Short mmCIF file of C-alpha atoms in Angstrom, two decimals:
data_model
loop_
_atom_site.label_atom_id
_atom_site.label_comp_id
_atom_site.label_asym_id
_atom_site.label_seq_id
_atom_site.Cartn_x
_atom_site.Cartn_y
_atom_site.Cartn_z
CA MET A 26 -0.40 -0.01 -0.48
CA GLU A 27 1.82 3.55 -0.73
CA LYS A 28 2.19 5.31 2.52
CA LEU A 29 -0.91 7.62 4.06
CA PRO A 30 -0.34 11.12 3.09
CA GLU A 31 1.71 13.56 5.32
CA CYS A 32 -0.69 16.24 7.46
CA GLU A 33 0.16 19.50 8.57
CA GLU A 34 -0.53 18.76 12.14
CA GLU A 35 2.39 15.82 12.31
CA GLU A 36 4.67 18.84 10.47
CA ARG A 37 3.16 21.54 13.42
CA VAL A 38 4.17 19.03 16.65
CA GLU A 39 7.34 17.80 15.62
CA LYS A 40 8.78 22.41 15.56
CA GLY A 41 7.91 21.48 19.83
CA GLU A 42 4.42 23.23 19.47
CA TRP A 43 0.36 23.20 19.10
CA ARG A 44 -2.11 25.17 17.60
CA ALA A 45 -5.73 24.28 18.76
CA ARG A 46 -9.27 25.71 17.76
CA ILE A 47 -11.60 24.02 19.12
CA PRO A 48 -14.87 25.49 20.16
CA GLU A 49 -16.06 25.87 22.65
CA VAL A 50 -13.37 24.25 23.78
CA GLY A 51 -10.91 27.25 23.32
CA GLU A 52 -7.51 28.40 22.11
CA ALA A 53 -4.13 27.03 23.56
CA LEU A 54 -0.47 27.45 22.53
CA VAL A 55 1.15 24.46 24.10
CA GLN A 56 5.67 24.57 23.84
CA VAL A 57 6.19 20.03 24.14
CA SER A 58 8.36 20.53 26.83
CA GLU A 59 11.90 18.33 26.20
CA LYS A 60 12.22 16.57 30.03
CA GLY A 61 9.89 13.84 30.51
CA PHE A 62 9.99 11.22 33.95
CA ASP A 63 8.78 8.51 32.44
CA GLU A 64 10.56 6.29 29.00
CA ASP A 65 13.96 7.14 27.34
CA GLU A 66 12.18 10.49 25.39
CA ASN A 67 14.02 9.96 22.04
CA SER A 68 12.03 9.67 18.54
CA LEU A 69 13.32 8.03 15.85
CA ASN A 70 12.74 9.83 12.68
CA GLY A 71 12.33 7.52 9.22
CA THR A 72 10.53 6.71 6.63
CA GLU A 73 6.76 4.75 7.74
CA ARG A 74 5.59 2.62 5.42
CA PHE A 75 2.15 -0.34 5.12
CA GLU A 76 3.55 -3.37 4.40
CA GLY A 77 1.29 -6.08 3.08
CA SER A 78 -2.10 -6.18 3.46
CA GLY A 79 -4.21 -4.64 6.31
CA SER A 80 -1.00 -4.85 8.22
CA LYS A 81 1.74 -3.00 10.79
CA LEU A 82 3.09 -0.46 10.62
CA ILE A 83 6.45 -0.53 10.70
CA LYS A 84 10.37 1.67 10.49
CA GLY A 85 11.57 1.27 7.22
CA ASP A 86 15.40 0.94 8.90
CA GLU A 87 16.10 -3.16 8.61
CA ASP A 88 17.70 -2.62 12.03
CA ASP A 89 13.52 -2.08 13.50
CA CYS A 90 11.23 -4.02 11.05
CA SER A 91 11.17 -6.86 13.22
CA PHE A 92 10.02 -5.00 15.99
CA PHE A 93 5.83 -4.63 16.78
CA GLU A 94 4.33 -1.88 19.85
CA GLY A 95 1.78 -4.15 21.03
CA ALA A 96 0.44 -2.18 23.31
CA GLU A 97 -1.86 0.43 22.75
CA LYS A 98 -3.04 3.93 22.81
CA LEU A 99 -6.49 4.67 24.11
CA LEU A 100 -8.37 7.11 23.62
CA GLU A 101 -11.81 7.24 24.65
CA ILE A 102 -14.42 10.78 24.57
CA TRP A 103 -18.14 11.59 25.88
CA PHE A 104 -19.95 14.72 23.95
CA ASP A 105 -23.11 16.15 25.16
CA LYS A 106 -25.93 15.28 24.36
CA LYS A 107 -28.51 16.68 22.07
CA ALA A 108 -31.63 15.79 20.85
CA GLY A 109 -31.83 14.58 17.91
CA ASN A 110 -26.89 14.04 17.23
CA ASP A 111 -26.12 10.37 16.77
CA LEU A 112 -22.26 10.62 15.61
CA ARG A 113 -23.01 7.57 14.08
CA ASP A 114 -24.81 9.63 11.54
CA ILE A 115 -21.06 11.56 9.87
CA PRO A 116 -19.80 8.84 7.08
CA ARG A 117 -17.60 6.72 6.68
CA CYS A 118 -15.89 9.08 4.47
CA ASP A 119 -15.47 11.25 7.05
CA TRP A 120 -13.50 8.70 9.88
CA GLU A 121 -11.60 8.01 7.13
CA SER A 122 -9.63 11.41 6.65
CA VAL A 123 -9.88 12.03 10.98
CA LEU A 124 -8.08 8.10 10.42
CA SER A 125 -5.25 9.79 7.65
CA TYR A 126 -4.18 12.02 10.32
CA VAL A 127 -3.65 8.23 12.93
CA HIS A 128 -1.80 6.49 9.91
CA CYS A 129 -4.01 3.31 10.06
CA LEU A 130 -7.09 2.47 7.64
CA ILE A 131 -10.16 0.46 8.21
CA ILE A 132 -9.66 -2.94 7.36
CA SER A 133 -13.88 -3.83 8.05
CA HIS A 134 -16.76 -3.18 10.28
CA ILE A 135 -20.50 -4.44 11.89
CA SER A 136 -23.19 -3.08 13.64
CA SER A 137 -25.18 -2.79 16.43
CA ALA A 138 -28.66 -0.85 17.78
CA ASP A 139 -26.03 0.85 19.82
CA HIS A 140 -22.27 0.78 18.06
CA ASP A 141 -20.54 0.85 15.11
CA ALA A 142 -17.64 -1.47 15.58
CA TYR A 143 -14.74 -0.82 13.17
CA VAL A 144 -11.26 -3.56 13.26
CA LEU A 145 -8.35 -1.41 12.00
CA SER A 146 -5.23 -2.24 10.01
CA GLU A 147 -3.61 -0.92 14.31
CA SER A 148 -6.71 -2.17 16.64
CA SER A 149 -10.21 -0.63 16.34
CA MET A 150 -12.26 1.95 16.14
CA PHE A 151 -15.79 2.13 17.71
CA ILE A 152 -18.62 5.43 17.29
CA SER A 153 -21.60 4.91 19.32
CA ARG A 154 -24.76 7.34 19.96
CA GLN A 155 -22.12 9.49 21.34
CA ARG A 156 -18.97 8.03 22.22
CA PHE A 157 -16.90 8.14 20.37
CA ILE A 158 -13.49 5.27 21.34
CA LEU A 159 -10.43 4.62 19.15
CA LYS A 160 -7.30 2.48 20.36
CA THR A 161 -4.75 2.01 17.54
CA CYS A 162 -0.96 0.04 17.55
CA GLY A 163 2.63 0.41 16.81
CA LYS A 164 3.69 3.78 16.28
CA THR A 165 0.64 4.88 15.24
CA THR A 166 0.02 8.71 15.93
CA LEU A 167 -3.67 8.72 17.59
CA LEU A 168 -3.46 12.10 19.71
CA LEU A 169 -2.63 13.76 15.89
CA ALA A 170 -6.19 12.73 16.04
CA LEU A 171 -8.16 14.73 18.30
CA ARG A 172 -8.08 18.07 16.52
CA PRO A 173 -9.98 16.85 13.43
CA LEU A 174 -11.89 14.86 15.23
CA LEU A 175 -12.80 17.51 17.60
CA SER A 176 -13.68 20.01 15.13
CA LEU A 177 -15.75 17.19 12.10
CA VAL A 178 -18.27 15.63 16.00
CA TYR A 179 -19.21 19.50 15.96
CA SER A 180 -19.80 20.88 12.44
CA TYR A 181 -21.80 17.64 12.03
CA CYS A 182 -22.76 17.68 15.49
CA GLN A 183 -22.47 20.56 17.16
CA ASN A 184 -21.53 18.71 20.46
CA THR A 185 -18.69 19.89 21.70
CA PRO A 186 -16.59 16.69 24.67
CA GLN A 187 -18.13 16.11 28.49
CA SER A 188 -14.94 13.89 29.17
CA LEU A 189 -12.25 12.79 28.07
CA PHE A 190 -9.42 9.30 28.78
CA TYR A 191 -6.23 8.10 27.19
CA SER A 192 -4.67 5.87 28.96
CA ARG A 193 -1.68 3.05 27.71
CA LYS A 194 0.73 0.69 29.49
CA SER A 195 4.31 1.58 29.40
CA TYR A 196 6.23 1.05 26.18
CA LEU A 197 8.94 -1.65 24.97
CA GLN A 198 10.70 0.89 22.84
CA PRO A 199 9.55 4.62 23.07
CA ASN A 200 12.33 5.59 21.68
CA HIS A 201 10.72 3.75 18.44
CA GLN A 202 6.96 5.51 18.50
CA PRO A 203 6.77 9.68 16.88
CA LEU A 204 6.31 12.33 18.30
CA PRO A 205 4.10 13.20 21.22
CA HIS A 206 4.25 9.29 21.77
CA GLY A 207 7.55 9.18 22.88
CA SER A 208 7.07 9.57 26.50
CA PHE A 209 3.70 10.54 28.82
CA SER A 210 4.85 14.53 29.90
CA ARG A 211 4.56 14.69 26.01
CA GLU A 212 1.13 13.42 25.48
CA ALA A 213 -0.39 14.91 28.90
CA ASP A 214 1.42 18.58 27.54
CA PHE A 215 -0.50 18.57 24.42
CA LEU A 216 -3.19 16.89 25.90
CA LEU A 217 -3.65 19.78 28.15
CA SER A 218 -2.74 22.52 25.55
CA LEU A 219 -6.66 21.00 24.31
CA PHE A 220 -7.81 20.63 27.79
CA PRO A 221 -5.74 22.31 30.51
CA ASP A 222 -8.24 21.22 32.80
CA GLY A 223 -7.39 17.85 32.42
CA ARG A 224 -4.63 15.96 34.93
CA SER A 225 -2.26 12.92 34.52
CA TYR A 226 -1.92 9.66 36.58
CA CYS A 227 0.69 7.08 36.55
CA MET A 228 -0.39 3.95 37.94
CA GLY A 229 2.03 1.71 38.80
CA ASP A 230 6.23 0.41 39.11
CA VAL A 231 7.48 3.76 36.21
CA ASN A 232 11.01 1.60 36.13
CA ARG A 233 8.25 -1.54 35.10
CA ASP A 234 5.37 -1.92 33.20
CA CYS A 235 2.89 0.85 34.55
CA TRP A 236 0.05 2.22 32.91
CA TYR A 237 -0.70 6.32 32.34
CA LEU A 238 -3.84 8.41 32.15
CA PHE A 239 -4.57 11.41 31.25
CA LYS A 240 -8.24 12.71 31.85
CA VAL A 241 -11.02 15.14 31.65
CA GLU A 242 -14.02 14.72 33.59
CA ARG A 243 -16.94 17.51 33.45
CA LEU A 244 -20.71 16.91 34.17
CA GLY A 245 -23.33 17.29 31.45
CA THR A 246 -26.30 17.53 30.57
CA ILE A 247 -29.82 15.49 31.92
CA GLY A 248 -29.54 12.22 30.88
CA SER A 249 -26.00 11.69 30.09
CA PRO A 250 -23.24 9.18 32.05
CA PHE A 251 -21.83 12.38 33.63
CA LEU A 252 -24.17 13.42 35.86
CA ASP A 253 -23.13 14.21 40.11
CA PRO A 254 -25.60 11.30 41.04
CA SER A 255 -26.02 13.72 44.43
CA CYS A 256 -28.24 16.31 41.48
CA PRO A 257 -31.41 14.95 43.12
CA GLY A 258 -34.16 14.20 40.33
CA LEU A 259 -31.34 13.46 37.39
CA THR A 260 -30.94 9.77 36.34
CA VAL A 261 -26.42 8.20 35.56
CA GLU A 262 -26.50 5.14 33.60
CA PRO A 263 -24.08 2.87 34.31
CA ASP A 264 -20.72 2.72 32.44
CA GLN A 265 -18.16 0.66 33.01
CA THR A 266 -14.48 0.05 31.47
CA LEU A 267 -12.80 -3.50 31.71
CA GLU A 268 -8.96 -3.42 30.30
CA VAL A 269 -6.84 -6.36 30.68
CA LEU A 270 -3.02 -6.57 29.23
CA MET A 271 -0.78 -9.60 28.67
CA SER A 272 2.03 -10.28 27.91
CA ASN A 273 5.65 -12.45 27.48
CA LEU A 274 2.60 -14.96 25.99
CA GLU A 275 2.95 -18.38 26.13
CA PRO A 276 4.98 -19.15 22.23
CA GLU A 277 2.63 -22.43 22.25
CA ALA A 278 -0.56 -20.33 22.57
CA MET A 279 0.61 -17.53 19.98
CA GLN A 280 0.46 -20.71 16.79
CA PRO A 281 -2.59 -20.16 16.20
CA PHE A 282 -2.21 -16.41 15.53
CA PHE A 283 -0.10 -17.26 12.78
CA GLN A 284 -1.45 -17.24 9.09
CA SER A 285 -1.20 -20.25 7.84
CA ASP A 286 -3.14 -22.01 5.09
CA GLY A 287 -6.82 -22.41 5.11
CA ILE A 288 -7.00 -20.49 8.54
CA THR A 289 -9.22 -18.13 8.82
CA ALA A 290 -9.69 -15.71 11.23
CA GLN A 291 -13.61 -17.65 12.28
CA ASP A 292 -11.60 -20.98 12.77
CA VAL A 293 -8.50 -18.90 15.28
CA THR A 294 -11.61 -17.08 16.92
CA LYS A 295 -12.93 -20.42 18.01
CA LYS A 296 -10.17 -23.42 18.29
CA THR A 297 -8.69 -20.99 20.80
CA GLY A 298 -11.77 -20.20 22.94
CA ILE A 299 -11.92 -16.31 22.18
CA ALA A 300 -15.92 -16.68 20.09
CA ASN A 301 -16.72 -18.44 24.47
CA LEU A 302 -16.35 -15.40 26.06
CA LEU A 303 -19.28 -14.05 25.17
CA PRO A 304 -21.63 -16.31 23.74
CA GLY A 305 -24.08 -14.93 21.31
CA SER A 306 -21.68 -11.83 20.89
CA SER A 307 -21.70 -10.62 16.88
CA ILE A 308 -18.24 -11.46 16.43
CA ASP A 309 -15.61 -9.55 13.50
CA ALA A 310 -12.27 -10.65 13.19
CA VAL A 311 -9.63 -10.33 11.24
CA LEU A 312 -6.26 -12.96 11.03
CA PHE A 313 -3.33 -10.07 9.61
CA SER A 314 0.35 -12.01 7.41
CA PRO A 315 2.18 -12.96 8.57
CA CYS A 316 0.75 -12.98 11.71
CA GLY A 317 -1.75 -10.74 14.68
CA TYR A 318 -6.20 -10.66 15.26
CA SER A 319 -7.67 -8.11 15.33
CA LEU A 320 -11.02 -8.64 16.67
CA ASN A 321 -14.27 -7.00 17.65
CA GLY A 322 -17.75 -8.77 19.26
CA LEU A 323 -21.26 -6.48 19.93
CA THR A 324 -23.31 -7.83 21.98
CA SER A 325 -27.34 -8.38 22.17
CA GLN A 326 -27.28 -6.20 25.18
CA GLY A 327 -24.78 -3.56 24.31
CA TYR A 328 -22.18 -3.97 24.99
CA TYR A 329 -18.73 -3.79 22.99
CA TRP A 330 -15.53 -6.22 23.35
CA THR A 331 -12.63 -5.91 21.13
CA ILE A 332 -9.00 -8.12 21.09
CA HIS A 333 -5.79 -7.95 19.87
CA VAL A 334 -2.44 -10.01 19.53
CA THR A 335 0.47 -9.73 18.80
CA PRO A 336 2.25 -12.91 19.29
CA GLU A 337 5.53 -12.91 18.15
CA ALA A 338 7.88 -14.39 20.97
CA LYS A 339 10.73 -11.55 21.53
CA PHE A 340 7.56 -8.18 22.04
CA SER A 341 4.44 -10.81 22.75
CA TYR A 342 1.54 -9.11 23.62
CA ALA A 343 -2.44 -9.53 24.29
CA SER A 344 -4.98 -6.94 25.52
CA PHE A 345 -8.91 -7.50 25.85
CA GLU A 346 -11.26 -4.48 26.57
CA THR A 347 -15.67 -4.31 27.91
CA ASN A 348 -17.29 -2.81 28.43
CA LEU A 349 -19.50 -4.82 29.70
CA GLU A 350 -21.44 -4.25 33.42
CA LEU A 351 -19.90 -7.15 35.34
CA CYS A 352 -21.19 -8.66 38.32
CA PRO A 353 -19.71 -9.23 41.77
CA ARG A 354 -18.40 -12.13 42.67
CA GLY A 355 -21.21 -14.43 44.30
CA VAL A 356 -23.60 -12.98 43.45
CA GLU A 357 -24.64 -14.03 40.36
CA SER A 358 -26.77 -16.59 40.90
CA SER A 359 -29.05 -14.48 41.50
CA LEU A 360 -29.19 -12.31 37.76
CA ALA A 361 -31.37 -12.93 34.86
CA ASP A 362 -30.88 -16.07 33.42
CA ASP A 363 -29.12 -14.14 30.75
CA ALA A 364 -25.24 -15.26 29.95
CA GLU A 365 -23.49 -12.06 29.89
CA GLU A 366 -25.62 -10.75 33.30
CA LYS A 367 -23.59 -13.43 34.76
CA VAL A 368 -20.32 -12.67 34.06
CA THR A 369 -17.12 -11.92 36.56
CA LEU A 370 -13.53 -10.24 36.92
CA GLU A 371 -12.43 -13.44 38.15
CA GLY A 372 -14.85 -15.60 35.75
CA LEU A 373 -13.09 -13.50 33.22
CA LEU A 374 -9.79 -13.45 33.26
CA ASN A 375 -9.62 -16.84 34.64
CA GLN A 376 -11.26 -17.40 31.05
CA LEU A 377 -7.97 -15.36 29.18
CA LEU A 378 -4.66 -16.90 31.37
CA GLN A 379 -6.25 -19.81 29.72
CA ILE A 380 -5.98 -18.86 26.45
CA PHE A 381 -2.84 -16.32 26.26
CA ARG A 382 -1.33 -18.15 29.26
CA PRO A 383 1.00 -13.91 30.02
CA GLN A 384 3.48 -13.96 32.28
CA LYS A 385 2.92 -11.29 33.25
CA LEU A 386 -0.95 -8.13 33.36
CA ILE A 387 -2.01 -5.86 34.38
CA THR A 388 -6.23 -4.97 34.19
CA THR A 389 -7.10 -1.41 34.96
CA LEU A 390 -11.38 -1.02 36.07
CA PHE A 391 -13.21 1.38 36.11
CA ALA A 392 -16.42 1.87 36.76
CA ASN A 393 -19.53 5.17 38.22
CA SER A 394 -21.49 5.03 41.24
CA THR A 395 -24.07 3.27 39.41
CA SER A 396 -22.66 0.29 37.91
CA LYS A 397 -21.92 -2.92 39.62
CA CYS A 398 -18.59 -3.35 39.11
CA HIS A 399 -18.44 -0.57 41.04
CA MET A 400 -18.86 -3.40 43.87
CA VAL A 401 -16.22 -5.20 41.79
CA ILE A 402 -14.26 -2.83 42.90
CA ARG A 403 -14.71 -2.10 45.82
CA HIS A 404 -14.85 -5.88 46.20
CA MET A 405 -10.78 -5.39 45.32
CA VAL A 406 -9.65 -2.55 47.09
CA PRO A 407 -6.40 -3.57 49.40
CA PRO A 408 -6.38 -5.22 52.10
CA GLY A 409 -8.51 -7.47 49.81
CA PRO A 410 -8.01 -11.12 48.95
CA ALA A 411 -4.60 -12.76 48.72
CA SER A 412 -2.96 -13.53 45.32
CA PRO A 413 -4.47 -15.40 43.18
CA PRO A 414 -3.12 -19.26 42.89
CA GLY A 415 -0.26 -19.53 40.16
CA TYR A 416 0.06 -15.67 39.93
CA HIS A 417 1.06 -12.41 43.04
CA VAL A 418 0.16 -8.95 42.72
CA THR A 419 2.82 -7.09 41.60
CA GLY A 420 1.08 -4.01 42.19
CA ARG A 421 -2.74 -3.50 43.47
CA GLN A 422 -3.56 0.62 43.70
CA TRP A 423 -7.31 2.07 43.77
CA ALA A 424 -8.64 6.06 42.70
CA GLN A 425 -11.74 7.86 43.70
CA PHE A 426 -11.89 10.66 40.04
CA SER A 427 -14.40 12.81 40.37
CA LEU A 428 -17.16 11.19 38.83
CA TYR A 429 -15.80 7.11 38.79
CA SER A 430 -13.90 4.93 40.23
CA LEU A 431 -10.77 2.80 39.35
CA LEU A 432 -9.01 -0.23 39.97
CA PHE A 433 -5.57 -1.01 38.66
CA LEU A 434 -4.03 -4.43 39.52
CA SER A 435 -0.15 -5.40 37.95
CA LEU A 436 0.11 -9.57 38.00
CA GLU A 437 2.86 -11.74 37.35
CA SER A 438 2.57 -15.94 36.57
CA ASP A 439 4.97 -18.01 39.00
CA ASN A 440 5.19 -20.63 35.91
CA ARG A 441 2.01 -21.24 34.19
CA PRO A 442 -1.34 -19.87 34.52
CA GLN A 443 -4.21 -21.49 36.64
CA ALA A 444 -7.80 -20.67 37.39
CA ILE A 445 -7.54 -17.77 40.07
CA GLU A 446 -9.87 -16.83 42.60
CA LEU A 447 -9.47 -12.63 43.52
#
């Protein structure tokens, strides 16, 4: 495939500055910091190109072309709720234009009553009435799409952002990332240029695996999921997000994610047991050449889930994400017959461990006060239960924000994955 065109916004960032004009967001100028607290600040310059059909971005330099950064950049934005306005009414060609700033392509698409789900050449995009989710891996420049995205949404829907979450795991090789993604401090400076009221956080051990978060939380309008539950007469919709970020995966478990003659993505989904994670879902799966796997799933109850796998032994990585409302352990038997309403965090983690067999994993769970996941988080707050069999907890943190609670867990395997109880 031909290289996507360079964008003016990327050139501005490379010069060390960013000027934004977003309706009702304001104008700000940020000088990209030359020093950070988290990772190697060096960024490599060079030509990026697409290799093969729907493949991952790789470096033009021969010494670096074998490496791929599986850890994703994740952006979630909730826009204010206005009668009749729906982000899904924006044409696909305009979303493709936004993705050109990121340097990735739409591979396939499925829809439900609640979501449009796109498998990308580098991970996934989900669009609902008032929420936008973009998750990209490799050397994508996700944040360069933020300004065009906000302008696009405003031009079609007159919607402005109410809440924003940007997060990612620490990179294996941060020096491979283009600006402003080489360090979290630069990413945070970039985001602050658009959202001066944002806040930055780091969970975990900064010398090993850690997880970064930039968030903006604002009170929304009536009917949005961001209202203060203490306000009389206003309702709050449950909202939650679970991520499981797994690395150092067992090579035998990774074999199905390498392309071989006659094997389809559907075959891999069934053979590995991924199809059994949330039965009854509509699934859109892609097996990349020569290796790699992406899946988007949409459930009958209006939830989404997504999986991405980088199977190469030296930098193996897999991620799972969903907004499914997990129920607290021990109360699932009292719920309705719907299988989705009986899924627990422990049960889901057990399945993921058996499929991917990671040596290390990070789990994050966001939930607002009306979500059943809020009870899950409180169950896990320290001192909490003992470490799961076969794993030891290397980090357990809990945070309370203005509208959400957050649980962070990092675990390492003693030997091989076993069933866990948290």
